[in-house]
PDB file of C-alpha atoms in Angstrom:
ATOM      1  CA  UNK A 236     -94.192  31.737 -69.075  1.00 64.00           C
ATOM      2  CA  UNK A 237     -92.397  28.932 -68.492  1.00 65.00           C
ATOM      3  CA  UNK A 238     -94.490  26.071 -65.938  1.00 70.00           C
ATOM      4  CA  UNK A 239     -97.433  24.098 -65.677  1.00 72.00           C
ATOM      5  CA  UNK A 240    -101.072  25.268 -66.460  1.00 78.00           C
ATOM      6  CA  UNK A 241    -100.217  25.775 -70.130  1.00 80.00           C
ATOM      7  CA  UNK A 242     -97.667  28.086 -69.744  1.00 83.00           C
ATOM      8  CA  UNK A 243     -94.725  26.023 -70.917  1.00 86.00           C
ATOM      9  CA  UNK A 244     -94.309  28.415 -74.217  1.00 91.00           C
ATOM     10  CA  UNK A 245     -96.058  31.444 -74.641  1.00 93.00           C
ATOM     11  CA  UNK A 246     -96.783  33.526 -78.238  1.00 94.00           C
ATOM     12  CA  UNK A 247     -96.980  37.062 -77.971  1.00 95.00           C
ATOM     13  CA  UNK A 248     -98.045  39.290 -81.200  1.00 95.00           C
ATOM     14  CA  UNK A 249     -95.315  41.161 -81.953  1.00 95.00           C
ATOM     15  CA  UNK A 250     -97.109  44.529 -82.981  1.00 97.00           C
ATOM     16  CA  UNK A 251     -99.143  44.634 -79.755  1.00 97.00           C
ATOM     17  CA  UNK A 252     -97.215  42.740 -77.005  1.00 96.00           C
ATOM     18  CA  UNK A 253    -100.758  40.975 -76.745  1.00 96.00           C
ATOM     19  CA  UNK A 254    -100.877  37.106 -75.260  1.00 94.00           C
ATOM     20  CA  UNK A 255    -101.599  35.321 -77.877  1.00 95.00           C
ATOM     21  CA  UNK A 256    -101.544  31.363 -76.658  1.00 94.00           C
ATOM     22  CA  UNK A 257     -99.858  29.496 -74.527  1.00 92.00           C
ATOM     23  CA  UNK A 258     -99.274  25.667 -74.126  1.00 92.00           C
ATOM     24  CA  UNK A 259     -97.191  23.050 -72.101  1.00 91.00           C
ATOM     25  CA  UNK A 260     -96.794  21.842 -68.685  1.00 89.00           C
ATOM     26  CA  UNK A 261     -93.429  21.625 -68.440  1.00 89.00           C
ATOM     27  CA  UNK A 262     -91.054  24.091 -66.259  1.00 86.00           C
ATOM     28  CA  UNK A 263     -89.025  26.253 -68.413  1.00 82.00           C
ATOM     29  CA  UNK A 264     -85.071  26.152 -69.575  1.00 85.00           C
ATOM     30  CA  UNK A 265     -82.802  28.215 -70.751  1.00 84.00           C
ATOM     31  CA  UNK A 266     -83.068  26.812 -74.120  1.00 86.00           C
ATOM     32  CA  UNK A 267     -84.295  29.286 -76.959  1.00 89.00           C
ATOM     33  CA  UNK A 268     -87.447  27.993 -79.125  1.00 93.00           C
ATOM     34  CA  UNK A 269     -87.604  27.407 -82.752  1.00 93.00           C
ATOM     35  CA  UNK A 270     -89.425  27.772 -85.563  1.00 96.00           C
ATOM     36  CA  UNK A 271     -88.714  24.409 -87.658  1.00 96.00           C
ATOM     37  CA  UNK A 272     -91.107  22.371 -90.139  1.00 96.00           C
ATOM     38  CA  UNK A 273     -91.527  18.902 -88.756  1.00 96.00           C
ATOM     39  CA  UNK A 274     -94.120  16.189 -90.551  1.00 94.00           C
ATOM     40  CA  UNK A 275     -95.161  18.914 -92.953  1.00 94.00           C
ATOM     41  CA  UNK A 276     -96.362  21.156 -90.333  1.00 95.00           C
ATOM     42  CA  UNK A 277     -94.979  24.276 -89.320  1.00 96.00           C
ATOM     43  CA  UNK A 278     -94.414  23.850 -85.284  1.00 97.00           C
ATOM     44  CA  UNK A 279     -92.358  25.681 -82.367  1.00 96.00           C
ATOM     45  CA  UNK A 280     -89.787  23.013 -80.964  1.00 96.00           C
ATOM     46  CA  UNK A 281     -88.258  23.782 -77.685  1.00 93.00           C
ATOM     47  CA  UNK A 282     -86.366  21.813 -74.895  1.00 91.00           C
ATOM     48  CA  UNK A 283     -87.969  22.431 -71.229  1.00 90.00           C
ATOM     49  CA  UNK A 284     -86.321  21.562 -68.371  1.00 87.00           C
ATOM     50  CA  UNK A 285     -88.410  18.205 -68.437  1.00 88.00           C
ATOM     51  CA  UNK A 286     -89.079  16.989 -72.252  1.00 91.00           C
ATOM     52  CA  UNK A 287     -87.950  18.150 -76.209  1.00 93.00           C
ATOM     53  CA  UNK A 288     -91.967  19.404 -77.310  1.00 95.00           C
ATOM     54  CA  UNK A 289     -93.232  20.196 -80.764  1.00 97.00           C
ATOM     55  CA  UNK A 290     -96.060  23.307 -80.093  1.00 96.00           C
ATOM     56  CA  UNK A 291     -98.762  23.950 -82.872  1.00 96.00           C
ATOM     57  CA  UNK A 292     -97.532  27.439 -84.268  1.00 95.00           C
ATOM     58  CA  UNK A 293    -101.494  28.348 -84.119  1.00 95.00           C
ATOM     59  CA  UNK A 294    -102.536  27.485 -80.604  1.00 95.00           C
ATOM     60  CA  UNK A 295     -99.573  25.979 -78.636  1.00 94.00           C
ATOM     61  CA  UNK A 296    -100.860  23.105 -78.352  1.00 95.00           C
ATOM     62  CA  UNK A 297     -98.146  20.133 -77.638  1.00 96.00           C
ATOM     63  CA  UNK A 298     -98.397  18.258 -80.748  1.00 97.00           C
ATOM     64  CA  UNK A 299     -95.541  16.116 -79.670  1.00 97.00           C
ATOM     65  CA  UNK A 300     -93.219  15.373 -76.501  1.00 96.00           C
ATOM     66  CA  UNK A 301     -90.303  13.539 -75.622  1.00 95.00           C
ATOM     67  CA  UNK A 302     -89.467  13.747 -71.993  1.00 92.00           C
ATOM     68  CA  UNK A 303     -86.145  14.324 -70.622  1.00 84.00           C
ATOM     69  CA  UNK A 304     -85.826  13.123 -67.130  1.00 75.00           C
ATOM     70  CA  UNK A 305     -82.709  14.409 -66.577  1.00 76.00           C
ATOM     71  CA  UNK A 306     -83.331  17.628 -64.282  1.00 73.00           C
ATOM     72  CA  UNK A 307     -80.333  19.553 -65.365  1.00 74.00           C
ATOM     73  CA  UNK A 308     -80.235  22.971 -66.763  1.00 78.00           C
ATOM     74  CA  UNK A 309     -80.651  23.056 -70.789  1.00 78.00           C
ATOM     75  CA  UNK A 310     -78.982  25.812 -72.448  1.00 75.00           C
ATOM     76  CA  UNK A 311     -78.823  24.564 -76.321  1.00 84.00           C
ATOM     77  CA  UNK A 312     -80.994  24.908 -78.434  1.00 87.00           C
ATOM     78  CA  UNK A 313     -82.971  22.697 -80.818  1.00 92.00           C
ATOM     79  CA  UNK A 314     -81.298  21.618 -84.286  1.00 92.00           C
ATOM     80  CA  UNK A 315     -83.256  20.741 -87.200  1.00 94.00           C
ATOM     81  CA  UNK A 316     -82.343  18.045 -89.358  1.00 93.00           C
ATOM     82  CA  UNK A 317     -84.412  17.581 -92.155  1.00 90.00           C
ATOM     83  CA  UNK A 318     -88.118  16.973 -91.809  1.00 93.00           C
ATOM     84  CA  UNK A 319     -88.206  14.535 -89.316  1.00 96.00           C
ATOM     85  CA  UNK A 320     -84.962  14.682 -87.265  1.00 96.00           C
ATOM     86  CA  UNK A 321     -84.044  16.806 -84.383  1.00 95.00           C
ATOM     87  CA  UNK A 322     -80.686  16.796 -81.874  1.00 93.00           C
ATOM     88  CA  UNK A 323     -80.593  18.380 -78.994  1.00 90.00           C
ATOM     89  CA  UNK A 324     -77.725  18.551 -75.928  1.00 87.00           C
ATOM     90  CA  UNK A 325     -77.228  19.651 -72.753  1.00 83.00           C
ATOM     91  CA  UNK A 326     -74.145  18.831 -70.298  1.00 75.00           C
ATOM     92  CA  UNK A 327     -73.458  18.613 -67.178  1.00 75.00           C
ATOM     93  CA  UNK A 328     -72.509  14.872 -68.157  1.00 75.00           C
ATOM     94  CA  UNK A 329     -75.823  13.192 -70.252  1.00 81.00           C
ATOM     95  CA  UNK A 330     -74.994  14.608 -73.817  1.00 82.00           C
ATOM     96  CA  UNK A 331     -77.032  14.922 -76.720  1.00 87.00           C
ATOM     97  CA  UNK A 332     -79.964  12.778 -78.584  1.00 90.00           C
ATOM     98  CA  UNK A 333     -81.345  12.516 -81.718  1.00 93.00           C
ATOM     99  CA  UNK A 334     -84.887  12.054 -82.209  1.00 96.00           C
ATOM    100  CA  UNK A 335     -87.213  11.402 -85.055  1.00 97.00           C
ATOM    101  CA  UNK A 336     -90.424  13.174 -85.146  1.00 97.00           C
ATOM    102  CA  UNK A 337     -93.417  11.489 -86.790  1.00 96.00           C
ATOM    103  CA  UNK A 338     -97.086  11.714 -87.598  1.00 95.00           C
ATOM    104  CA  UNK A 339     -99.386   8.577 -88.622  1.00 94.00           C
ATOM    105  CA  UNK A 340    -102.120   8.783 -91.300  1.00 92.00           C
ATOM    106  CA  UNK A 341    -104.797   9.474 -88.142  1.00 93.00           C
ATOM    107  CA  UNK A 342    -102.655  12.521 -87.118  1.00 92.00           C
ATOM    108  CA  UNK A 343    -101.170  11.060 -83.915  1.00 95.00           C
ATOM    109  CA  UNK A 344     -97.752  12.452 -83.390  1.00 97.00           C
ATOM    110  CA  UNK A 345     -94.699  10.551 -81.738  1.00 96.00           C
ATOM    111  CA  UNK A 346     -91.224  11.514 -81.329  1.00 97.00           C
ATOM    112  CA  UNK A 347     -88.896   8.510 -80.663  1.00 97.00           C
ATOM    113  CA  UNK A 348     -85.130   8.201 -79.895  1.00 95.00           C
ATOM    114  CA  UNK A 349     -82.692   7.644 -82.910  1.00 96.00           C
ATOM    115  CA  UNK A 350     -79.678   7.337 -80.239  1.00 94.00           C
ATOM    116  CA  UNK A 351     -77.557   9.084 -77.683  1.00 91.00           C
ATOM    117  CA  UNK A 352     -73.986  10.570 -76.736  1.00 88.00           C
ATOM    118  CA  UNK A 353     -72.730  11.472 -73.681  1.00 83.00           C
ATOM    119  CA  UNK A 354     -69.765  12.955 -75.928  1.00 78.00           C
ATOM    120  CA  UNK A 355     -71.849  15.707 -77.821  1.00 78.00           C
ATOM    121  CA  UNK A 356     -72.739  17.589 -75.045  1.00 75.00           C
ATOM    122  CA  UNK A 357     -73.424  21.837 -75.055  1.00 76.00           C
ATOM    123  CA  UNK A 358     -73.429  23.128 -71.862  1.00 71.00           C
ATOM    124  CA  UNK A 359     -73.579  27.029 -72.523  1.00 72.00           C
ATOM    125  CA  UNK A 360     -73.095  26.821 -76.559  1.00 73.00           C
ATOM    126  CA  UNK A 361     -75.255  26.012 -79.817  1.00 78.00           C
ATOM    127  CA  UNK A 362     -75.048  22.688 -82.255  1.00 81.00           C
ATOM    128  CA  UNK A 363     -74.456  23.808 -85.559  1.00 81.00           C
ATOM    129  CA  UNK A 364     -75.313  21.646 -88.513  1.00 84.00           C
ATOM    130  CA  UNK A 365     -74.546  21.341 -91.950  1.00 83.00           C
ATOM    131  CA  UNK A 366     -74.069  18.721 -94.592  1.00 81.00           C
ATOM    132  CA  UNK A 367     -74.618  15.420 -92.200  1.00 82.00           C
ATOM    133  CA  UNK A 368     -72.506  16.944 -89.769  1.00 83.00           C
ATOM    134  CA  UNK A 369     -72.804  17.971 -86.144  1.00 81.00           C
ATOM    135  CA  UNK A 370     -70.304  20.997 -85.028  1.00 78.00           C
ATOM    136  CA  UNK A 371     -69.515  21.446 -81.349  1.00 77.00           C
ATOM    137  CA  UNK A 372     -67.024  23.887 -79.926  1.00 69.00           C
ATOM    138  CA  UNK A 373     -63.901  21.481 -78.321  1.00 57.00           C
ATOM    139  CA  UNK A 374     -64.651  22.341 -74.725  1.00 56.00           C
ATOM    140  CA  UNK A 375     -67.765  20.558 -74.669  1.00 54.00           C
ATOM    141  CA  UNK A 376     -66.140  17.572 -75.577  1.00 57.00           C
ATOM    142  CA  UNK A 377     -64.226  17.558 -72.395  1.00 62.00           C
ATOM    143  CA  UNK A 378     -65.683  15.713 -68.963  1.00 66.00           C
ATOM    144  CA  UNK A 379     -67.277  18.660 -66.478  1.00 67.00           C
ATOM    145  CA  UNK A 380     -65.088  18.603 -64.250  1.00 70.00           C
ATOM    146  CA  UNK A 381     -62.438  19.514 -66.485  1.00 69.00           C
ATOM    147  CA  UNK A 382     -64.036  22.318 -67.917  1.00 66.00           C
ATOM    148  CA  UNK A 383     -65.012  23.345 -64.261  1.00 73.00           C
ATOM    149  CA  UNK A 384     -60.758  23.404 -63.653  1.00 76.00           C
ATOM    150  CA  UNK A 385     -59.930  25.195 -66.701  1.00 72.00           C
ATOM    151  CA  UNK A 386     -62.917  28.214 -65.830  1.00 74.00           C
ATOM    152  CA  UNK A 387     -61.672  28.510 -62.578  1.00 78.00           C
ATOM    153  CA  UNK A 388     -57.763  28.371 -63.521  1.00 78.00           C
ATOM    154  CA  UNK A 389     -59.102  31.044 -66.353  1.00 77.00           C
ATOM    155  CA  UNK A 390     -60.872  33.508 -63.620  1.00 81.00           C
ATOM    156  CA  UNK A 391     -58.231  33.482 -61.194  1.00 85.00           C
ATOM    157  CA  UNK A 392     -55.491  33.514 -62.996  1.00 83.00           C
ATOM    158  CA  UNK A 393     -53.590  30.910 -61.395  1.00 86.00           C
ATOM    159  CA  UNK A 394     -52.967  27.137 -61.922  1.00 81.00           C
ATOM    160  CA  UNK A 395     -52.871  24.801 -58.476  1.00 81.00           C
ATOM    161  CA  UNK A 396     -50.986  21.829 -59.400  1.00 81.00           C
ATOM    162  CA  UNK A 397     -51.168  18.616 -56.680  1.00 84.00           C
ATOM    163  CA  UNK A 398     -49.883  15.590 -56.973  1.00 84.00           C
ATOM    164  CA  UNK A 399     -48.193  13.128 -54.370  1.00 86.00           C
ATOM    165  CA  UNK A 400     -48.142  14.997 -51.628  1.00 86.00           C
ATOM    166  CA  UNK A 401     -46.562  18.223 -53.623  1.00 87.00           C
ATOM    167  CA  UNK A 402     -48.343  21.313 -54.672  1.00 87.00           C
ATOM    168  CA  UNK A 403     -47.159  23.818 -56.937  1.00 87.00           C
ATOM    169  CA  UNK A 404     -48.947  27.299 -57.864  1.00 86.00           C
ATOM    170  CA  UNK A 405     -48.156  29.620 -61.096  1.00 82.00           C
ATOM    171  CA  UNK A 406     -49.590  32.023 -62.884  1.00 83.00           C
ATOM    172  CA  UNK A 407     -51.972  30.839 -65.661  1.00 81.00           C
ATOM    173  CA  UNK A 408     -53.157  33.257 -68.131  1.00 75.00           C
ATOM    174  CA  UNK A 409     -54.988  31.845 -71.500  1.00 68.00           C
ATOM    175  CA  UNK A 410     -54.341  34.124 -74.889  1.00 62.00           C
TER     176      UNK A 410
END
């Protein structure tokens, strides 16, 4: 699972292990898939490495894509909003999107950008949402390279402070 040749997501029956389908091109993520209704059709959305993709829940077959040319790892996964809406996030410094997923009256999908943050970003979390609202944990909300500092102050247990020409070390310990 996970790459081109149709294996970008793969369905497995859950009583027998057996394959299923399997659909996509794209390389796979981290990102966990999910089960949403989009355009009044039940569909499996999941972020790949390359694109956001709607699946047929049938057959796999990519009903819609939106490519994501950034090549960084996604971890988070796909939130739902409404019938037509969908935000996703990743970090290492693009952020998050919304799109909105659509069908026409001939049954040709589309999925088209709403807008974009580089300040909702979920680098190893989840997006919750509820009432018109987005909910991100604080420490995605901070640049990379700060949250790079504050794991490595966290798993060594010491602070390096330098600043003209001084440097100071203490312990650091977070509670």
């Amino acid at each position: 699972a996970g790459g081109p040749g149709g294996r970008s997501l793969v369905a497995y029956d859950a009583r027998t292990g057996e394959r299923r389908w399997s659909g996509g091109d794209d390389p796979a993520a981290y990102s966990s898939p999910r089960v949403a209704t989009l355009g009044g059709v039940r569909q499996v959305v999941v972020l790949s490495l390359d694109s956001l993709a709607g699946h047929d829940l049938r057959t796999g077959a990519v009903l819609w894509r939106d490519p994501w040319p950034e090549r960084a790892e996604k971890v988070s996964q796909p939130v739902v909003l409404g019938d037509d809406l969908v935000f996703v996030s990743m970090g290492y410094g693009v952020g998050g999107r919304l799109v909105k997923v659509s069908r026409s009256a001939g049954g040709t999908w589309r999925a088209d950008l709403v807008w974009r943050t580089r300040h909702l970003k979920a680098k190893f979390t989840q997006v919750a949402a509820h009432r018109g609202f987005l909910y991100i944990d604080e420490i995605n909300l901070l640049e990379d390279h700060v949250v790079d500092l504050l794991l490595d102050v966290a798993a060594s247990g010491e602070n390096l402070v330098e600043r003209d020409g001084l440097s100071v070390r203490h312990p650091a310990r977070f509670v």
